[in-house]
XYZ file of C-alpha atoms in Angstrom:
339
model
C 0.306 -0.262 -0.193
C 1.063 3.151 -0.585
C 0.292 6.400 1.759
C 0.827 9.975 0.191
C 1.315 12.568 2.218
C 1.845 15.837 0.228
C 3.003 19.017 1.376
C 0.826 22.076 1.835
C 0.476 24.502 -2.028
C 1.450 27.578 0.675
C 0.332 24.646 7.176
C -0.095 22.123 9.174
C -0.149 22.659 12.604
C 3.164 19.865 13.785
C 4.947 17.561 11.459
C 3.227 14.489 10.474
C 4.433 11.041 11.732
C 3.443 7.920 9.976
C 2.281 4.768 11.881
C 4.713 2.274 12.713
C 2.668 0.024 10.276
C 1.877 2.255 7.496
C 4.495 2.789 4.730
C 5.857 6.885 4.364
C 6.475 7.939 0.757
C 9.612 8.958 -0.593
C 9.319 12.361 -0.836
C 9.127 15.147 1.523
C 6.477 12.914 3.982
C 7.390 15.506 6.822
C 7.763 19.126 5.514
C 5.492 21.727 6.831
C 4.059 24.437 4.625
C 1.847 26.843 5.696
C -1.921 26.480 4.522
C -3.448 28.804 1.682
C -5.024 32.011 3.372
C -8.429 30.470 1.191
C -7.894 27.313 4.152
C -6.730 29.344 7.129
C -9.829 31.082 6.199
C -12.431 28.280 6.752
C -11.051 27.205 9.413
C -11.013 30.198 11.362
C -14.761 30.868 10.075
C -16.762 27.979 9.287
C -20.062 27.650 11.357
C -20.134 24.712 14.228
C -20.811 21.318 12.494
C -24.488 20.162 13.253
C -27.666 19.351 12.810
C -29.846 21.313 15.084
C -33.089 19.515 14.896
C -34.492 16.157 14.734
C -34.378 14.490 11.448
C -37.708 13.440 10.742
C -40.205 13.913 8.270
C -41.211 17.726 9.221
C -37.661 18.984 10.203
C -35.925 17.714 7.361
C -36.964 18.552 4.294
C -35.583 21.922 6.037
C -32.501 20.813 6.110
C -31.833 19.979 2.949
C -33.153 23.390 1.943
C -31.049 24.651 4.414
C -27.702 23.043 2.968
C -28.861 23.481 -0.327
C -29.268 27.540 0.144
C -25.920 27.070 1.623
C -24.034 25.445 -1.405
C -25.905 26.821 -4.345
C -24.173 29.776 -5.007
C -20.289 28.220 -4.761
C -21.476 25.160 -7.286
C -23.011 27.838 -9.432
C -19.670 29.660 -9.630
C -17.832 26.320 -10.226
C -19.884 25.240 -13.432
C -19.187 28.958 -14.816
C -15.128 28.568 -13.511
C -14.726 25.274 -15.531
C -17.427 25.601 -17.797
C -19.472 22.328 -17.494
C -22.391 21.960 -18.712
C -25.892 19.786 -16.753
C -28.977 18.400 -17.530
C -30.804 15.425 -15.958
C -31.593 12.395 -18.025
C -33.097 9.051 -17.362
C -31.017 5.349 -17.216
C -33.741 3.335 -17.630
C -35.773 3.842 -14.732
C -32.778 5.681 -12.593
C -32.483 9.547 -12.741
C -28.606 10.622 -13.527
C -27.664 13.783 -13.698
C -24.942 14.444 -16.515
C -21.908 16.598 -16.190
C -19.903 17.683 -19.630
C -16.611 19.558 -20.068
C -17.669 22.091 -22.590
C -14.028 21.747 -23.830
C -14.473 17.959 -24.028
C -17.568 16.234 -25.574
C -18.278 12.765 -24.757
C -17.775 10.608 -27.925
C -19.141 6.773 -28.686
C -16.644 5.085 -26.422
C -14.839 7.523 -24.381
C -14.573 6.474 -20.403
C -16.548 8.181 -18.033
C -16.654 8.805 -14.375
C -19.693 7.454 -12.500
C -19.990 9.727 -9.135
C -22.184 9.320 -5.683
C -22.276 12.203 -3.741
C -22.348 12.639 -0.030
C -24.039 14.419 3.107
C -24.356 11.630 5.744
C -27.194 10.449 3.591
C -29.578 13.184 4.932
C -28.053 15.614 2.780
C -26.192 16.456 -0.378
C -27.064 16.830 -4.358
C -25.868 14.690 -7.130
C -23.935 18.225 -8.206
C -21.423 19.154 -5.503
C -17.939 21.147 -6.327
C -15.952 17.789 -6.335
C -18.256 16.511 -9.546
C -17.931 19.473 -11.317
C -14.064 19.920 -10.012
C -13.420 15.989 -11.475
C -15.066 16.079 -14.295
C -13.287 19.083 -15.698
C -10.037 18.178 -14.398
C -10.897 14.866 -16.149
C -11.907 16.039 -19.395
C -14.161 13.012 -18.590
C -18.009 13.039 -18.603
C -19.888 12.627 -14.990
C -22.761 10.976 -14.510
C -24.225 11.824 -11.216
C -26.687 8.939 -9.430
C -29.452 9.740 -7.567
C -30.494 8.475 -4.520
C -32.807 8.971 -1.646
C -31.986 10.447 1.887
C -32.707 9.646 4.819
C -35.153 9.340 6.676
C -37.782 8.991 4.191
C -35.391 6.803 2.400
C -33.615 4.442 4.560
C -30.704 1.263 4.265
C -31.270 -0.871 1.455
C -33.289 1.219 -0.550
C -30.364 4.236 -1.080
C -27.720 1.309 -1.720
C -29.972 -0.733 -3.642
C -30.637 2.685 -6.098
C -27.309 3.069 -6.664
C -26.232 -0.523 -7.803
C -29.576 0.012 -9.657
C -28.398 2.896 -11.379
C -24.656 1.347 -12.066
C -26.024 -1.260 -13.823
C -27.943 0.717 -16.220
C -25.430 3.101 -17.346
C -22.686 0.370 -17.207
C -24.693 -1.665 -19.528
C -25.640 1.059 -21.242
C -22.460 2.865 -22.302
C -19.860 1.951 -24.276
C -16.014 3.023 -22.194
C -15.202 1.976 -19.222
C -16.512 3.362 -16.425
C -14.073 5.030 -13.136
C -16.189 4.814 -10.599
C -16.084 8.314 -7.559
C -17.938 8.879 -4.463
C -17.389 10.858 -1.412
C -18.665 10.206 2.323
C -21.727 8.731 2.770
C -21.666 8.465 -0.968
C -18.379 6.192 -0.898
C -20.322 4.354 1.566
C -22.991 3.393 -1.258
C -20.411 2.748 -3.733
C -18.268 0.450 -1.219
C -21.408 -1.250 -1.180
C -22.260 -1.733 -4.755
C -18.469 -3.278 -5.231
C -19.250 -5.491 -2.736
C -22.702 -6.716 -4.741
C -20.489 -6.805 -7.537
C -17.972 -8.992 -6.111
C -21.047 -11.712 -5.143
C -22.507 -11.521 -8.521
C -18.572 -13.147 -9.741
C -18.776 -11.321 -12.880
C -22.202 -12.803 -14.322
C -23.205 -9.728 -15.773
C -21.799 -7.126 -14.007
C -18.961 -4.359 -15.126
C -16.515 -3.566 -12.227
C -14.879 -0.144 -12.664
C -11.651 0.579 -14.233
C -10.282 2.646 -11.145
C -12.216 3.304 -7.777
C -11.192 6.795 -6.010
C -12.619 7.799 -2.535
C -12.869 10.740 -0.593
C -13.518 11.015 2.613
C -14.973 7.576 2.732
C -17.881 6.681 5.371
C -16.303 2.686 5.601
C -18.222 1.945 9.507
C -21.255 2.889 10.482
C -20.996 2.129 13.625
C -21.307 4.899 17.205
C -17.803 6.072 17.203
C -15.650 5.449 20.556
C -12.761 7.495 21.589
C -10.688 5.827 18.854
C -12.078 7.109 16.322
C -13.565 10.783 17.564
C -9.085 11.948 17.471
C -10.466 14.389 14.776
C -14.148 15.436 16.926
C -13.357 19.362 17.586
C -10.509 19.751 14.593
C -12.529 19.073 11.843
C -14.933 22.476 10.773
C -17.527 20.672 8.332
C -18.540 17.008 10.252
C -18.601 15.485 13.979
C -19.864 12.992 15.523
C -21.688 14.427 18.660
C -24.920 16.608 17.159
C -24.998 15.328 13.665
C -23.437 11.795 13.095
C -25.091 10.538 15.982
C -28.444 11.560 14.157
C -28.052 11.428 11.094
C -26.645 7.775 11.083
C -29.425 5.974 13.001
C -31.910 7.860 10.565
C -30.101 6.415 7.935
C -30.132 3.243 9.457
C -33.418 2.731 10.728
C -32.524 -0.022 13.480
C -30.715 -2.097 10.826
C -27.296 -3.745 12.447
C -24.506 -1.561 11.615
C -22.161 -4.928 11.537
C -23.651 -5.646 8.106
C -21.092 -5.122 6.356
C -22.812 -3.980 3.277
C -23.565 -0.879 6.331
C -19.702 -0.771 7.524
C -17.309 -1.779 4.496
C -15.016 -1.617 6.935
C -16.048 -5.791 7.585
C -16.759 -6.705 3.708
C -14.624 -9.312 2.128
C -12.865 -7.516 -0.829
C -10.804 -10.599 -1.944
C -10.889 -10.707 -5.616
C -11.208 -6.830 -6.258
C -8.382 -6.294 -8.921
C -9.363 -2.153 -9.026
C -6.735 0.121 -8.635
C -8.086 2.176 -5.352
C -7.560 5.831 -4.199
C -8.404 6.825 -1.082
C -8.484 10.719 0.179
C -8.607 11.783 3.461
C -6.697 14.606 5.345
C -4.731 15.323 8.802
C -7.990 16.954 10.471
C -10.972 14.721 8.859
C -13.301 13.683 11.302
C -13.186 10.005 9.398
C -9.590 9.513 8.653
C -9.303 6.693 10.809
C -11.720 4.578 9.261
C -9.975 5.728 6.214
C -6.529 4.216 7.254
C -8.572 1.344 9.062
C -10.384 0.664 5.338
C -6.692 0.642 3.269
C -5.621 -1.931 5.928
C -8.903 -3.841 5.149
C -8.286 -3.359 1.414
C -4.767 -4.131 1.180
C -4.921 -7.641 3.482
C -7.636 -8.531 0.518
C -4.986 -7.692 -2.153
C -6.957 -4.852 -3.394
C -3.894 -2.216 -5.126
C -4.707 0.620 -2.892
C -3.044 4.407 -2.441
C -3.659 6.470 0.427
C -4.082 10.895 -0.440
C -3.662 12.288 3.202
C -3.275 15.801 3.187
C -1.815 17.607 5.994
C -3.858 20.610 7.558
C -7.281 19.769 6.493
C -10.747 18.173 6.600
C -13.384 15.767 5.927
C -13.979 16.140 1.900
C -12.057 19.726 1.773
C -12.133 19.349 -1.599
C -15.675 21.408 -2.058
C -14.058 24.330 -0.845
C -12.740 25.958 -3.321
C -9.251 26.438 -2.710
C -5.509 25.890 -3.920
C -5.017 22.731 -1.719
C -8.224 21.999 -3.893
C -6.934 22.154 -6.786
C -3.773 20.213 -6.282
C -5.913 17.630 -4.748
C -7.452 16.950 -8.083
C -4.941 17.139 -10.219
C -3.298 14.172 -7.813
C -6.527 12.770 -8.186
C -6.343 13.427 -12.470
C -3.410 11.727 -12.751
C -4.494 8.681 -11.055
C -7.038 7.907 -13.126
C -5.257 8.487 -16.141
C -2.634 6.286 -15.134
C -5.138 3.372 -14.782
C -7.250 4.548 -18.240
C -3.788 4.344 -19.838
C -2.036 1.238 -18.024
């Protein structure tokens, strides 16, 4: 397993040291560089991460509307800046948002991205800054999947919706798919990979590569070992946020189910090159590193991009660090598609 530790663009509060059982990269692993001004501003001014109301039929639409309003301007600006066009379409009964880079129109046989958005299973939109940025940086058309949000839609319905959409796209399009997902969406993407492996190749198409940003691989209640970044991550926390969102999604289902907590799944036989992206302040960083170990144990070719000083899914915020991260992902995807 490769663990990439990239210096910041322009701060890490302290030099990073790899766990003793992980491999250091050979370039600047413990370099300290200051964060960009935009990243430091985000850390200084981000409002407290919380869901201040119960997640029920009355308040959940309000929570989603507020999240949508908060992100609307940034997403619109990203679409303009990156010159990405968007339209909603249907593939065999699955609703999909198609993002197209204007300077790279898709032709028959082209490879493509399949994206599953995050949002703690309770918020989130198919068009977010990561989907837009990757569409622009890779030059690939991105098909972003729609799935129902909790508590109206719970496990396993959301997983089945994503799996159905994957099948519809990959059976109807030529070219090779690259599976990309963020946070809760990465949980669903891992669940789809489990299902594809269980089919043993019977009519299923595995992705050419997998990229997971801050994947939610373990839906058990957080213990102290997993709370090392509680209060340090400006966008997600356990108390007052995930402790509400996860039960809303699970609806009482056992988190020991590997489809719920992919950290428990058997990925033996998965040979797809996989990149896990996390950061020093990411609340889910301990889970991401545990997932990397798990995948490696099962023979999956896995690499980890672990950025200093940054937070959960930091690529949603336009900073120099985001641009650098998306460029690293582009290089990873390009290398796999060129192999």
